mmCIF file of C-alpha atoms and ligand atoms in Angstrom:
data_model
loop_
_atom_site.group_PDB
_atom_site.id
_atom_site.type_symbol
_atom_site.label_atom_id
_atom_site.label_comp_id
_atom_site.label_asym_id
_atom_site.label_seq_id
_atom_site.Cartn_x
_atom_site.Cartn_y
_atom_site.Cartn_z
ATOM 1 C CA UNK A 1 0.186 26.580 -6.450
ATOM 2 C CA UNK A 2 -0.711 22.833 -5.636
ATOM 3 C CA UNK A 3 -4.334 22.076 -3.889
ATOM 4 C CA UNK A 4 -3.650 19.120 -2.154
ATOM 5 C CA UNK A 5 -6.671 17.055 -1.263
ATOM 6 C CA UNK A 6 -5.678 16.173 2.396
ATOM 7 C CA UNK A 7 -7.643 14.047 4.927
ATOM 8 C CA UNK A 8 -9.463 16.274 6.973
ATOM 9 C CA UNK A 9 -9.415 13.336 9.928
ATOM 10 C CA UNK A 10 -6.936 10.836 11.400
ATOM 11 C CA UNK A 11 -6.913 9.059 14.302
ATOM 12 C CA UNK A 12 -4.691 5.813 14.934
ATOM 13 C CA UNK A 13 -5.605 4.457 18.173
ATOM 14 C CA UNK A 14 -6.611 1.887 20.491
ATOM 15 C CA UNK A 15 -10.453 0.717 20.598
ATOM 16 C CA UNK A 16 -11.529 3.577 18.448
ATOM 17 C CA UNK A 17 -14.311 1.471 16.633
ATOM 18 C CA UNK A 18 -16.973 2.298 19.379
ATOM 19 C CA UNK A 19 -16.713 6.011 18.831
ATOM 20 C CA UNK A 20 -16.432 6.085 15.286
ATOM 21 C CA UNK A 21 -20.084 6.669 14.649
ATOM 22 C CA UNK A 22 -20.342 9.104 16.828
ATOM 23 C CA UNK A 23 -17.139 10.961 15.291
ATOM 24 C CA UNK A 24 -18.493 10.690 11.594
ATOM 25 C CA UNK A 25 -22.089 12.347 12.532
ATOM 26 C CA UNK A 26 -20.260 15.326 15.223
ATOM 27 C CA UNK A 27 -17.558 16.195 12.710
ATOM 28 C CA UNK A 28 -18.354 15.552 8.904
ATOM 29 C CA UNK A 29 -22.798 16.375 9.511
ATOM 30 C CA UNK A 30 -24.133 13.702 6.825
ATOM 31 C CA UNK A 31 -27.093 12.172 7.033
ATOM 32 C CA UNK A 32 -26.971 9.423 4.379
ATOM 33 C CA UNK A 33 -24.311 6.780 4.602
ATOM 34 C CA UNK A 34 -23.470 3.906 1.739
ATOM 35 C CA UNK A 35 -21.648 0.992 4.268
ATOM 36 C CA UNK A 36 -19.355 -0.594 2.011
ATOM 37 C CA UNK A 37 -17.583 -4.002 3.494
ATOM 38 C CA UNK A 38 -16.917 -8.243 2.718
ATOM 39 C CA UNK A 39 -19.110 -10.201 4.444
ATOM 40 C CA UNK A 40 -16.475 -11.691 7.053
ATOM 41 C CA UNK A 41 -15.913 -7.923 8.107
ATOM 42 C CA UNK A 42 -19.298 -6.813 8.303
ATOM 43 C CA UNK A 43 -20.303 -9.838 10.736
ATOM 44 C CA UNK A 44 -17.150 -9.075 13.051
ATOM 45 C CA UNK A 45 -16.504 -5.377 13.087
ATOM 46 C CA UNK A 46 -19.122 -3.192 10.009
ATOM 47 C CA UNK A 47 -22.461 -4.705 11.770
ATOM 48 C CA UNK A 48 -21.229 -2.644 15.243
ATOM 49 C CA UNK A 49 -21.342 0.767 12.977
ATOM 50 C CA UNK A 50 -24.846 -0.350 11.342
ATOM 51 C CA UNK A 51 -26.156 -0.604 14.299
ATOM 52 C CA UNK A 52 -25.275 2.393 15.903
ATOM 53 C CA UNK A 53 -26.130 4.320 12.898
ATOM 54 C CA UNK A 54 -29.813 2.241 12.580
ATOM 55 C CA UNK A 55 -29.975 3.198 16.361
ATOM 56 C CA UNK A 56 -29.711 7.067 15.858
ATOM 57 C CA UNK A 57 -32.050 6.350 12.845
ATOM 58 C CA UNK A 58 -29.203 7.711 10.243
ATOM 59 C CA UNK A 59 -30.308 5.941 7.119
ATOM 60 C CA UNK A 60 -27.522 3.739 5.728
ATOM 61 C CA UNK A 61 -26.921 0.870 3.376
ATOM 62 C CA UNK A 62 -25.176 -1.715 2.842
ATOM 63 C CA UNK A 63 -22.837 -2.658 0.059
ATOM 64 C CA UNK A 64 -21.051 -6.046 0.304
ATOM 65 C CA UNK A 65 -18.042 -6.929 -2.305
ATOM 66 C CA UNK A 66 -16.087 -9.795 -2.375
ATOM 67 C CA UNK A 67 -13.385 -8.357 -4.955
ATOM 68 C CA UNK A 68 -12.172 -5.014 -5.984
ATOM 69 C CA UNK A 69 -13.457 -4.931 -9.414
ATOM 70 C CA UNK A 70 -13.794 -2.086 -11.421
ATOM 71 C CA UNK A 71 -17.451 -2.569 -11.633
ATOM 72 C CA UNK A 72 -18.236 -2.487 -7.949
ATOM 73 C CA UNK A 73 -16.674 0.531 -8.200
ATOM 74 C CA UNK A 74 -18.660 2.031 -10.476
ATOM 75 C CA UNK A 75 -22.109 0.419 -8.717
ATOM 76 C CA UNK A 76 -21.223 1.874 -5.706
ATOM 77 C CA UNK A 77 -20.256 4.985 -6.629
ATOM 78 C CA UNK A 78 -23.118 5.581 -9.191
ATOM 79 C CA UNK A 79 -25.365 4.445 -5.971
ATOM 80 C CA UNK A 80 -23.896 7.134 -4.020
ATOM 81 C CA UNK A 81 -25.206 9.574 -6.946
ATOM 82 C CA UNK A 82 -28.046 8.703 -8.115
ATOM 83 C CA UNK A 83 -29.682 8.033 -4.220
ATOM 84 C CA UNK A 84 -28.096 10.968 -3.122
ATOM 85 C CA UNK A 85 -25.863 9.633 -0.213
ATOM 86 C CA UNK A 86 -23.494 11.712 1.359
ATOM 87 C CA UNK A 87 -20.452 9.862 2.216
ATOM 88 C CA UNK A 88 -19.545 6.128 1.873
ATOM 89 C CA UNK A 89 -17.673 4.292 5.159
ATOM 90 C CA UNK A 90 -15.352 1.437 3.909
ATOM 91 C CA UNK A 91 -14.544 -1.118 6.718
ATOM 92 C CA UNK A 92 -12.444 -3.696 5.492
ATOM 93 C CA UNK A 93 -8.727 -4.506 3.656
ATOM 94 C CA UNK A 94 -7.260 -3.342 0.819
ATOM 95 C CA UNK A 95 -10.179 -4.335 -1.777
ATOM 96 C CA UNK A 96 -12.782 -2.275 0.454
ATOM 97 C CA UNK A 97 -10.386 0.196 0.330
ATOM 98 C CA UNK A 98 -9.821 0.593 -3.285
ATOM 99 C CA UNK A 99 -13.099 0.231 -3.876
ATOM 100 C CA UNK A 100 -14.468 2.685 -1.936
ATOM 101 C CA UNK A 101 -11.720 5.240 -2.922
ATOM 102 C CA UNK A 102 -12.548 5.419 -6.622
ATOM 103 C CA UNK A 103 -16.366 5.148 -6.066
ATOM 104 C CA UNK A 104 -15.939 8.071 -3.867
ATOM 105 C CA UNK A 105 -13.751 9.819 -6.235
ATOM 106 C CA UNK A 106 -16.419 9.523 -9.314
ATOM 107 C CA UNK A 107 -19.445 10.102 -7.208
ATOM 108 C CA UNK A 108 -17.633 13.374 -5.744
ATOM 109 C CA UNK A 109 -18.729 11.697 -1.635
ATOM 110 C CA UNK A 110 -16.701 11.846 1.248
ATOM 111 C CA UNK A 111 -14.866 8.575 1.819
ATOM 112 C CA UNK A 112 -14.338 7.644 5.549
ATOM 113 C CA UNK A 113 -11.870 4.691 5.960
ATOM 114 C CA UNK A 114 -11.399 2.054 8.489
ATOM 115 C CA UNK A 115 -8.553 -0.389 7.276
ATOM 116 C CA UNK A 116 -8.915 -3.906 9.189
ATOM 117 C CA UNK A 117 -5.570 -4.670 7.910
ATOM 118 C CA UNK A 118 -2.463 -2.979 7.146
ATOM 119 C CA UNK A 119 -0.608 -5.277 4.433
ATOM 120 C CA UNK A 120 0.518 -1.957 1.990
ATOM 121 C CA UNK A 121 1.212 1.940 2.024
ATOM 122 C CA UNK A 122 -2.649 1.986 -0.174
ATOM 123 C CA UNK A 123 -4.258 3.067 3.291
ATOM 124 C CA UNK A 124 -3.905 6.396 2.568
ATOM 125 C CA UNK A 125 -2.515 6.661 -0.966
ATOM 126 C CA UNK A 126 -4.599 8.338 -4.056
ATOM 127 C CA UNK A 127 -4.264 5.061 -6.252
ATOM 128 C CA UNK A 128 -6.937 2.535 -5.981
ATOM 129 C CA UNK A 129 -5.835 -0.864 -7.699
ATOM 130 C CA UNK A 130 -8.814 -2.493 -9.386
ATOM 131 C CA UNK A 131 -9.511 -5.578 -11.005
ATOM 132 C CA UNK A 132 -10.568 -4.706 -14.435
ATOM 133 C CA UNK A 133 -13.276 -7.441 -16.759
ATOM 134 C CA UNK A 134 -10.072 -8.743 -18.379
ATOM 135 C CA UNK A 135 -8.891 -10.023 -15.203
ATOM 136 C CA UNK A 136 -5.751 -7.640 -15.175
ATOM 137 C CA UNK A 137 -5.769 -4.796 -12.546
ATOM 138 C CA UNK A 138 -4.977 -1.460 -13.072
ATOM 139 C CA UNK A 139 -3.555 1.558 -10.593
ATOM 140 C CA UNK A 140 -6.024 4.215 -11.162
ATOM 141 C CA UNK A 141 -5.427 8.028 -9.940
ATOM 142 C CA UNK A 142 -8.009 8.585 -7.145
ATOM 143 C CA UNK A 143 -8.103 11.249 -4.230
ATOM 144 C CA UNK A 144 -7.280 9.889 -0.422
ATOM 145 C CA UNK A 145 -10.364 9.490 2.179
ATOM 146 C CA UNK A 146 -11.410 12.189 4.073
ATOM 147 C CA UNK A 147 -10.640 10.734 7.336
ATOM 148 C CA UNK A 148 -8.869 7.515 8.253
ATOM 149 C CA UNK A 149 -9.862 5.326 11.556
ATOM 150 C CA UNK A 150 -6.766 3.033 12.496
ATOM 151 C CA UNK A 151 -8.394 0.956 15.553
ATOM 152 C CA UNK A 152 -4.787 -0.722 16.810
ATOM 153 C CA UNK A 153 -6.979 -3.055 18.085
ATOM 154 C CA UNK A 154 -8.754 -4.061 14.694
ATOM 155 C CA UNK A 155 -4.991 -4.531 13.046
ATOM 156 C CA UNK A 156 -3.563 -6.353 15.894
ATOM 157 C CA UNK A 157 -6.093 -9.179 15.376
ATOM 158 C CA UNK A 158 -5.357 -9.203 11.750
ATOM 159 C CA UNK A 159 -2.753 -12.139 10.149
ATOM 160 C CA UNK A 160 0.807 -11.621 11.074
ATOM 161 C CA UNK A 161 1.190 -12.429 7.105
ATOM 162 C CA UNK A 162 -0.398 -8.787 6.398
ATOM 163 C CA UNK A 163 1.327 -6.926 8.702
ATOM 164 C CA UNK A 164 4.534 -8.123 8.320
ATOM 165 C CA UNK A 165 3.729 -7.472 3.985
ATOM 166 C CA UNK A 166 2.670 -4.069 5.293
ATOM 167 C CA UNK A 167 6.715 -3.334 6.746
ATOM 168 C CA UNK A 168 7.536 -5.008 3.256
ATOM 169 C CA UNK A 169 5.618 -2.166 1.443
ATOM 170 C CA UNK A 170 7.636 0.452 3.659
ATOM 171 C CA UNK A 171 10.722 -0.598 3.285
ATOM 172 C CA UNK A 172 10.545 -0.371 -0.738
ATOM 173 C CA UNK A 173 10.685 3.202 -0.065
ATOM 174 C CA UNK A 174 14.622 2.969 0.591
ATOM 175 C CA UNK A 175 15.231 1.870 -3.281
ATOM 176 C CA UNK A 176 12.075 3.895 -4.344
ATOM 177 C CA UNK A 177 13.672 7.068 -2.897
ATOM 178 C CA UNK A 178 16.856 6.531 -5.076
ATOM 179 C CA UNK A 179 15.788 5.536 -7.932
ATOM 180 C CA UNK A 180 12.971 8.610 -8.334
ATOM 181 C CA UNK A 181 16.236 10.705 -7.300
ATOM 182 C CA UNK A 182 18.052 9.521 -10.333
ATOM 183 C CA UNK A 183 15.620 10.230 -12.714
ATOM 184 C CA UNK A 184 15.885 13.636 -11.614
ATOM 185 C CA UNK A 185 18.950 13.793 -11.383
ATOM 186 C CA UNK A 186 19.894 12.973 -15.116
ATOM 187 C CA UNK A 187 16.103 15.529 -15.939
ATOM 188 C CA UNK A 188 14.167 12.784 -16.922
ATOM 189 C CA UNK A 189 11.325 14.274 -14.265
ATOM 190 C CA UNK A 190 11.176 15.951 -11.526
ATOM 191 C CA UNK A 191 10.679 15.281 -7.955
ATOM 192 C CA UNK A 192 9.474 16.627 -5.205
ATOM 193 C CA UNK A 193 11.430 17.101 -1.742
ATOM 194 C CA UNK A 194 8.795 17.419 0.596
ATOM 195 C CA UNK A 195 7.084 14.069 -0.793
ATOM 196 C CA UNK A 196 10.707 12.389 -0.734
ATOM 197 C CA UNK A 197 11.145 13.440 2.763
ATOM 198 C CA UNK A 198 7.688 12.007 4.385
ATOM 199 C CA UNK A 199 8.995 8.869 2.080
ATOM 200 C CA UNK A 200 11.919 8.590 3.888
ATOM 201 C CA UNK A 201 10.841 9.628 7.004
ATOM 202 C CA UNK A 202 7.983 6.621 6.631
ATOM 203 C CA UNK A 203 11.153 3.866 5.928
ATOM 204 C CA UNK A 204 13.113 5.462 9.131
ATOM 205 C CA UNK A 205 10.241 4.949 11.172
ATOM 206 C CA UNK A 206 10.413 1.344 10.935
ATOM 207 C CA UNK A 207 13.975 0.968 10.340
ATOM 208 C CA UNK A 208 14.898 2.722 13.725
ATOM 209 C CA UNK A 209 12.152 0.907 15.563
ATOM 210 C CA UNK A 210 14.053 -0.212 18.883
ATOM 211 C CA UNK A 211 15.312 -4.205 18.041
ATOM 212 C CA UNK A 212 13.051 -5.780 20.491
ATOM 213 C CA UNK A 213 9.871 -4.514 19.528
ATOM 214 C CA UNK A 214 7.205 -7.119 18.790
ATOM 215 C CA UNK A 215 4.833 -6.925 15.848
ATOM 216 C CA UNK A 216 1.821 -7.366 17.656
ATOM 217 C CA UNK A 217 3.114 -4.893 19.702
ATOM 218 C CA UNK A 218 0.801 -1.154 20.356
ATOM 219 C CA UNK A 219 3.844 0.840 19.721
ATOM 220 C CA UNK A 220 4.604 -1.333 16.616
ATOM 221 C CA UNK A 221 1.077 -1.225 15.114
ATOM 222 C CA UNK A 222 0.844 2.726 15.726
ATOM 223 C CA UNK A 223 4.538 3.577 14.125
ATOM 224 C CA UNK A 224 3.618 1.015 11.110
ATOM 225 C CA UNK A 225 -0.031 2.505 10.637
ATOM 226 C CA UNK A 226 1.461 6.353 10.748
ATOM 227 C CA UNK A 227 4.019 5.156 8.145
ATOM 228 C CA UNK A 228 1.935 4.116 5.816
ATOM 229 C CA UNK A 229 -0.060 7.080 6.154
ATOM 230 C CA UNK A 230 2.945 9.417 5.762
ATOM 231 C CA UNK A 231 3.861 7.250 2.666
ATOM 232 C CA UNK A 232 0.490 8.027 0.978
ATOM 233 C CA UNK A 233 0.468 11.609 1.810
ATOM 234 C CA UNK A 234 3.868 11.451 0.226
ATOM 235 C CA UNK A 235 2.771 9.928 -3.247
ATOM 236 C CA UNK A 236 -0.540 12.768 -3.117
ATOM 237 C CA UNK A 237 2.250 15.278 -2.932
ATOM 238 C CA UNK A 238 4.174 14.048 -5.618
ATOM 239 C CA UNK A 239 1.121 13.372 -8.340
ATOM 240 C CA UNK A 240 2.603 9.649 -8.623
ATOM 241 C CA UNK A 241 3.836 6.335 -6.844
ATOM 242 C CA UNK A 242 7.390 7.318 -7.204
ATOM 243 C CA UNK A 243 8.259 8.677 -3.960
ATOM 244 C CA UNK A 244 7.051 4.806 -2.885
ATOM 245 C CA UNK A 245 7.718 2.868 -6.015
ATOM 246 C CA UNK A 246 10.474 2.793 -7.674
ATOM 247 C CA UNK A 247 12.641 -0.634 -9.585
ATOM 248 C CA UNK A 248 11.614 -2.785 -6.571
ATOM 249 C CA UNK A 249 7.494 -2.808 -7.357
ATOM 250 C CA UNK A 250 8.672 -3.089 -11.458
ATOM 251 C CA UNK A 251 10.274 -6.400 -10.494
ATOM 252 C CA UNK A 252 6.684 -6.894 -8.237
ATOM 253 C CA UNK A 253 4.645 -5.801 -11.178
ATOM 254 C CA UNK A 254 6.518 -7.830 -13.691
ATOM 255 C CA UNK A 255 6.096 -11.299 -11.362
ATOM 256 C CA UNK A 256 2.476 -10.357 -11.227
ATOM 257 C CA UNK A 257 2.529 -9.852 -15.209
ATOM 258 C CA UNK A 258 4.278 -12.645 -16.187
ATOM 259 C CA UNK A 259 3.864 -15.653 -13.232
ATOM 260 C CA UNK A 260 0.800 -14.425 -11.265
ATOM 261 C CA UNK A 261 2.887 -16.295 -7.821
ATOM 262 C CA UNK A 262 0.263 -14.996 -5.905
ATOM 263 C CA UNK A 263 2.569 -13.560 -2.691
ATOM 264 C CA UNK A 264 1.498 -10.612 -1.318
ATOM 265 C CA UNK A 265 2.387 -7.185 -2.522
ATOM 266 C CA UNK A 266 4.710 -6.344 0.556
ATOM 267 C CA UNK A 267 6.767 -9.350 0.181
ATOM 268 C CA UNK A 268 7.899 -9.200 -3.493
ATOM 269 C CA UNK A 269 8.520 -5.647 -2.817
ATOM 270 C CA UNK A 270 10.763 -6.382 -0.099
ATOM 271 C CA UNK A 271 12.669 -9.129 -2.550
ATOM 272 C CA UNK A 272 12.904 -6.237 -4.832
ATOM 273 C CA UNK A 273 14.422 -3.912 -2.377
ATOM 274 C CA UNK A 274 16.743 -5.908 -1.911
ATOM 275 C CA UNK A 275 18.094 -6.370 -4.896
ATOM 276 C CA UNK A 276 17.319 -2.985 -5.950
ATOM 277 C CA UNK A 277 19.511 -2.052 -3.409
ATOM 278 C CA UNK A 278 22.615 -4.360 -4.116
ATOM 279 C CA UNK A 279 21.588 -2.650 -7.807
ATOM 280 C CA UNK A 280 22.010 0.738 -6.414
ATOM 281 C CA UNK A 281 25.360 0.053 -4.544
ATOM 282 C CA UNK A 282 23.345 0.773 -1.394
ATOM 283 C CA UNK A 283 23.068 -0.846 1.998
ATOM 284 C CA UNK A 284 20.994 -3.806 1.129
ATOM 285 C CA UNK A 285 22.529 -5.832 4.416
ATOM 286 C CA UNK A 286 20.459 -3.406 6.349
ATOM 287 C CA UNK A 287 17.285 -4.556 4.716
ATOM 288 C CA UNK A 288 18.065 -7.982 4.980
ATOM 289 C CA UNK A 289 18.401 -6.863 8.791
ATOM 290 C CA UNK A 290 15.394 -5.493 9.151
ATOM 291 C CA UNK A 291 13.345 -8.348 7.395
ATOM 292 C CA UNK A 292 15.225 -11.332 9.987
ATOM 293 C CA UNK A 293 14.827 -8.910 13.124
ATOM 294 C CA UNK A 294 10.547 -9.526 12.189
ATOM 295 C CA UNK A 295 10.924 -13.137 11.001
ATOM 296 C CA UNK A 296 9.732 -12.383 7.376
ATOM 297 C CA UNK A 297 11.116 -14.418 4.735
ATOM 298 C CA UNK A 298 11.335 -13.110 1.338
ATOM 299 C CA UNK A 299 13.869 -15.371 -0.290
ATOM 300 C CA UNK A 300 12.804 -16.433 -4.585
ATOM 301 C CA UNK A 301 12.406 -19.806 -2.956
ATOM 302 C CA UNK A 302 9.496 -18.675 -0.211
ATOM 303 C CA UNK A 303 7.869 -16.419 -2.945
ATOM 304 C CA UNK A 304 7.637 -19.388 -5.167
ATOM 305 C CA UNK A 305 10.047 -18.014 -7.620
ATOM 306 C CA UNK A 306 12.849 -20.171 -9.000
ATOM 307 C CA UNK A 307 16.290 -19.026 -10.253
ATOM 308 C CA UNK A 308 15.229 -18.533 -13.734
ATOM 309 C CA UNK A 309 12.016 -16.803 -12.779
ATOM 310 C CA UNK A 310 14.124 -14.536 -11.038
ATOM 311 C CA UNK A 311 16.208 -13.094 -13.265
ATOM 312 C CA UNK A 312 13.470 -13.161 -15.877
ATOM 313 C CA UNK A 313 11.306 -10.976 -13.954
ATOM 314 C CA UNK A 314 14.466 -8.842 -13.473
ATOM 315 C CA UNK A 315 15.510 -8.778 -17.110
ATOM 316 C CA UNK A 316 11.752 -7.617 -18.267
ATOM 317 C CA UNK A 317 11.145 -5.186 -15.423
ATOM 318 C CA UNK A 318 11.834 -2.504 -17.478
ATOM 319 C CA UNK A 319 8.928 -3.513 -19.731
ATOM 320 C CA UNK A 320 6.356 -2.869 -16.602
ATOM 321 C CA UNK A 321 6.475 0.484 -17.011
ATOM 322 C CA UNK A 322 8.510 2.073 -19.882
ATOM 323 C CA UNK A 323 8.230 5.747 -18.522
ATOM 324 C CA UNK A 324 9.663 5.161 -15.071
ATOM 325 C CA UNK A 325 13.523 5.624 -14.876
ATOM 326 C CA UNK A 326 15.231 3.601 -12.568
ATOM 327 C CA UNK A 327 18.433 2.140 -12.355
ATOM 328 C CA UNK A 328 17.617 -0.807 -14.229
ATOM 329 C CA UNK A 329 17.778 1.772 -17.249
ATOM 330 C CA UNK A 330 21.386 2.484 -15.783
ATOM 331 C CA UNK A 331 23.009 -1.321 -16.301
ATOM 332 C CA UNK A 332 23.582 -2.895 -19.686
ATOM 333 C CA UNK A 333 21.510 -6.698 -19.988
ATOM 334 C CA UNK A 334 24.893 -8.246 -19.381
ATOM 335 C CA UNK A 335 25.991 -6.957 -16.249
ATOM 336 C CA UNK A 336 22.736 -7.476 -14.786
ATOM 337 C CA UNK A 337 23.189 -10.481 -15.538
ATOM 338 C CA UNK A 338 25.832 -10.607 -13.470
ATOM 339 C CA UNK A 339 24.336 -8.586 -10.763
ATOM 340 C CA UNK A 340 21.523 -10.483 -10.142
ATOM 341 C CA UNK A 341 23.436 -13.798 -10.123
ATOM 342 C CA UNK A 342 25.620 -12.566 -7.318
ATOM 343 C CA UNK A 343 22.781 -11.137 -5.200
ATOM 344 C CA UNK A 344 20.360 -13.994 -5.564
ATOM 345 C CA UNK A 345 23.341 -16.281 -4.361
ATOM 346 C CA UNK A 346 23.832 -13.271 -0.950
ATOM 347 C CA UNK A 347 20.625 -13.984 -0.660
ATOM 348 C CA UNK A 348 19.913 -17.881 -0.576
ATOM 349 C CA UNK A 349 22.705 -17.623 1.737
ATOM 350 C CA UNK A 350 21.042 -15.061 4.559
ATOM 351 C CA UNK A 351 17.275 -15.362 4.047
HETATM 352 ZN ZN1 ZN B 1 3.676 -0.981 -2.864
#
């Protein structure tokens, strides 16, 4: 039998940073906290848990990282070992987040998480993407925090940029689904129906958000955060990505491999979707949909990608990761070719 390492806390809601402290010290009893955030997010949002903790006289420290390097990883983490902490609290984006995942994960602490942003499905997911002394990052196998603080508030005030990468990131899961489906299909792995089904019910969450509904809006925020959450519960039960990545992050990957564009995660995804679905013979009009009815452009020419950057990516996907079958492994060069010709024209025309 599986012994999945759940979060034993989540609570998405509005102004929830006051009571967080209080939360942490009434539910998880630790005495010894490592504060782990950038410096921007520590003045506006980590200093208010400092102080309450300092106020209680809770010891705590503070760890500030400007990058999500392997090695701040390991400093924090061997910190939270060797001083005996009990838990780390990460308060920040996607870098504190990482971060503090795999520090917690080698130290064997309790990770609490309070995302200030919500710009990919990593919120909750067991892979922390690090930045290793070569430069190149790597997805490393982690476990999920032990309890995840959404503050609405805290994400509404992020950049529209983030959040709208963050339905990006969601919306892969359309082509991810399929293509993960495949590969079992034809027994090159299996899946897992339970993790494809909180995948899927993660993409249907925002695709069947009611057409008016505003980004910045409560409801929005809250449907978006527990998507993301479901979507990383999803990828703990599968062992892998898969449920959540599938040919539309290869094409990501291989941008980030080969041109280094520097879009955000959510948005290449969402190209890739896309295409991935025009690939699949799926409905890739209703992603196209879904991107206009929140104003977020993905089109090459946005993503700073020309035509033959395009289909280069495309044509060296594969090469991003050899072991994942998707239906890129299902069209000859040729007809891709083709394919990716006629979609990137569908494209320039609607986006
Ligand atoms: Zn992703």
């Amino acid at each position: 039998m599986n012994n999945y390492n759940w979060p034993v806390y989540c609570r998405i809601e509005k102004g929830l940073l006051g009571s967080i402290t209080d939360t942490i010290l009434n539910q998880f009893c630790n005495k010894k906290f490592i504060i782990v955030s950038d410096e921007f997010v520590f003045n506006k949002y980590a200093c208010i848990i400092k102080k309450q903790l300092d106020e209680k006289d809770i010891k705590n420290d503070v760890f500030l990282i400007d990058n999500s390097s392997y090695e701040n990883a390991l400093k924090i983490g061997e910190k939270a070992l060797s001083e005996e902490y009990d838990a780390i609290i990460g308060i920040g984006g996607g870098k504190v987040n990482d971060t503090c995942k795999y520090a917690a994960f080698i130290s064997k602490k309790e990770f609490y998480t309070i995302p200030t942003t919500i710009a990919n499905d990593g919120v909750c997911s067991p892979i922390a993407v690090l930045k290793m002394k070569d430069g190149f990052t790597k997805s490393i196998g982690t476990k999920l925090p032990t309890a995840i603080f959404v503050d609405i508030d805290i994400i509404k005030d992020s950049p529209t940029e983030l959040i709208k990468a963050g339905i990006g990131d969601i919306l892969s899961n359309y082509t991810a689904i399929y293509d993960w489906r495949l590969a079992s299909k034809l027994g090159k792995e299996n899946s897992n129906d339970f993790a494809l089904l909180l995948s899927d019910m993660a993409f249907n969450m925002i695709n069947n958000m009611q057409k008016g509904e505003k980004i910045k809006e409560d409801n929005f925020i809250t449907q978006l955060s527990e998507a993301v959450v479901l979507s990383g519960i999803a990828m703990n039960i599968a062992g892998t990505s898969r449920p959540c990545s599938g040919s539309e992050h290869l094409f990501s990957h291989t941008i980030d491999r080969l041109y280094n564009k520097g879009n955000l995660h959510g948005y290449q995804v969402a190209l890739g979707a896309i295409v991935s679905a025009y690939l699949q013979n799926r409905d890739y009009q209703m992603l196209i949909n879904l991107l206009k009815r929140y104003n977020i452009n993905v089109s090459p020419d946005n993503l700073k990608l020309n035509y033959e950057e395009f289909i280069d990516c495309w044509m060296h996907a594969k090469e991003s990761r050899k072991n994942r079958y998707t239906i890129l492994n299902e069209i000859e060069d040729e007809e891709l070719n083709t394919k990716l010709k006629e979609i990137y024209n569908i494209i320039k025309g609607e986006i």
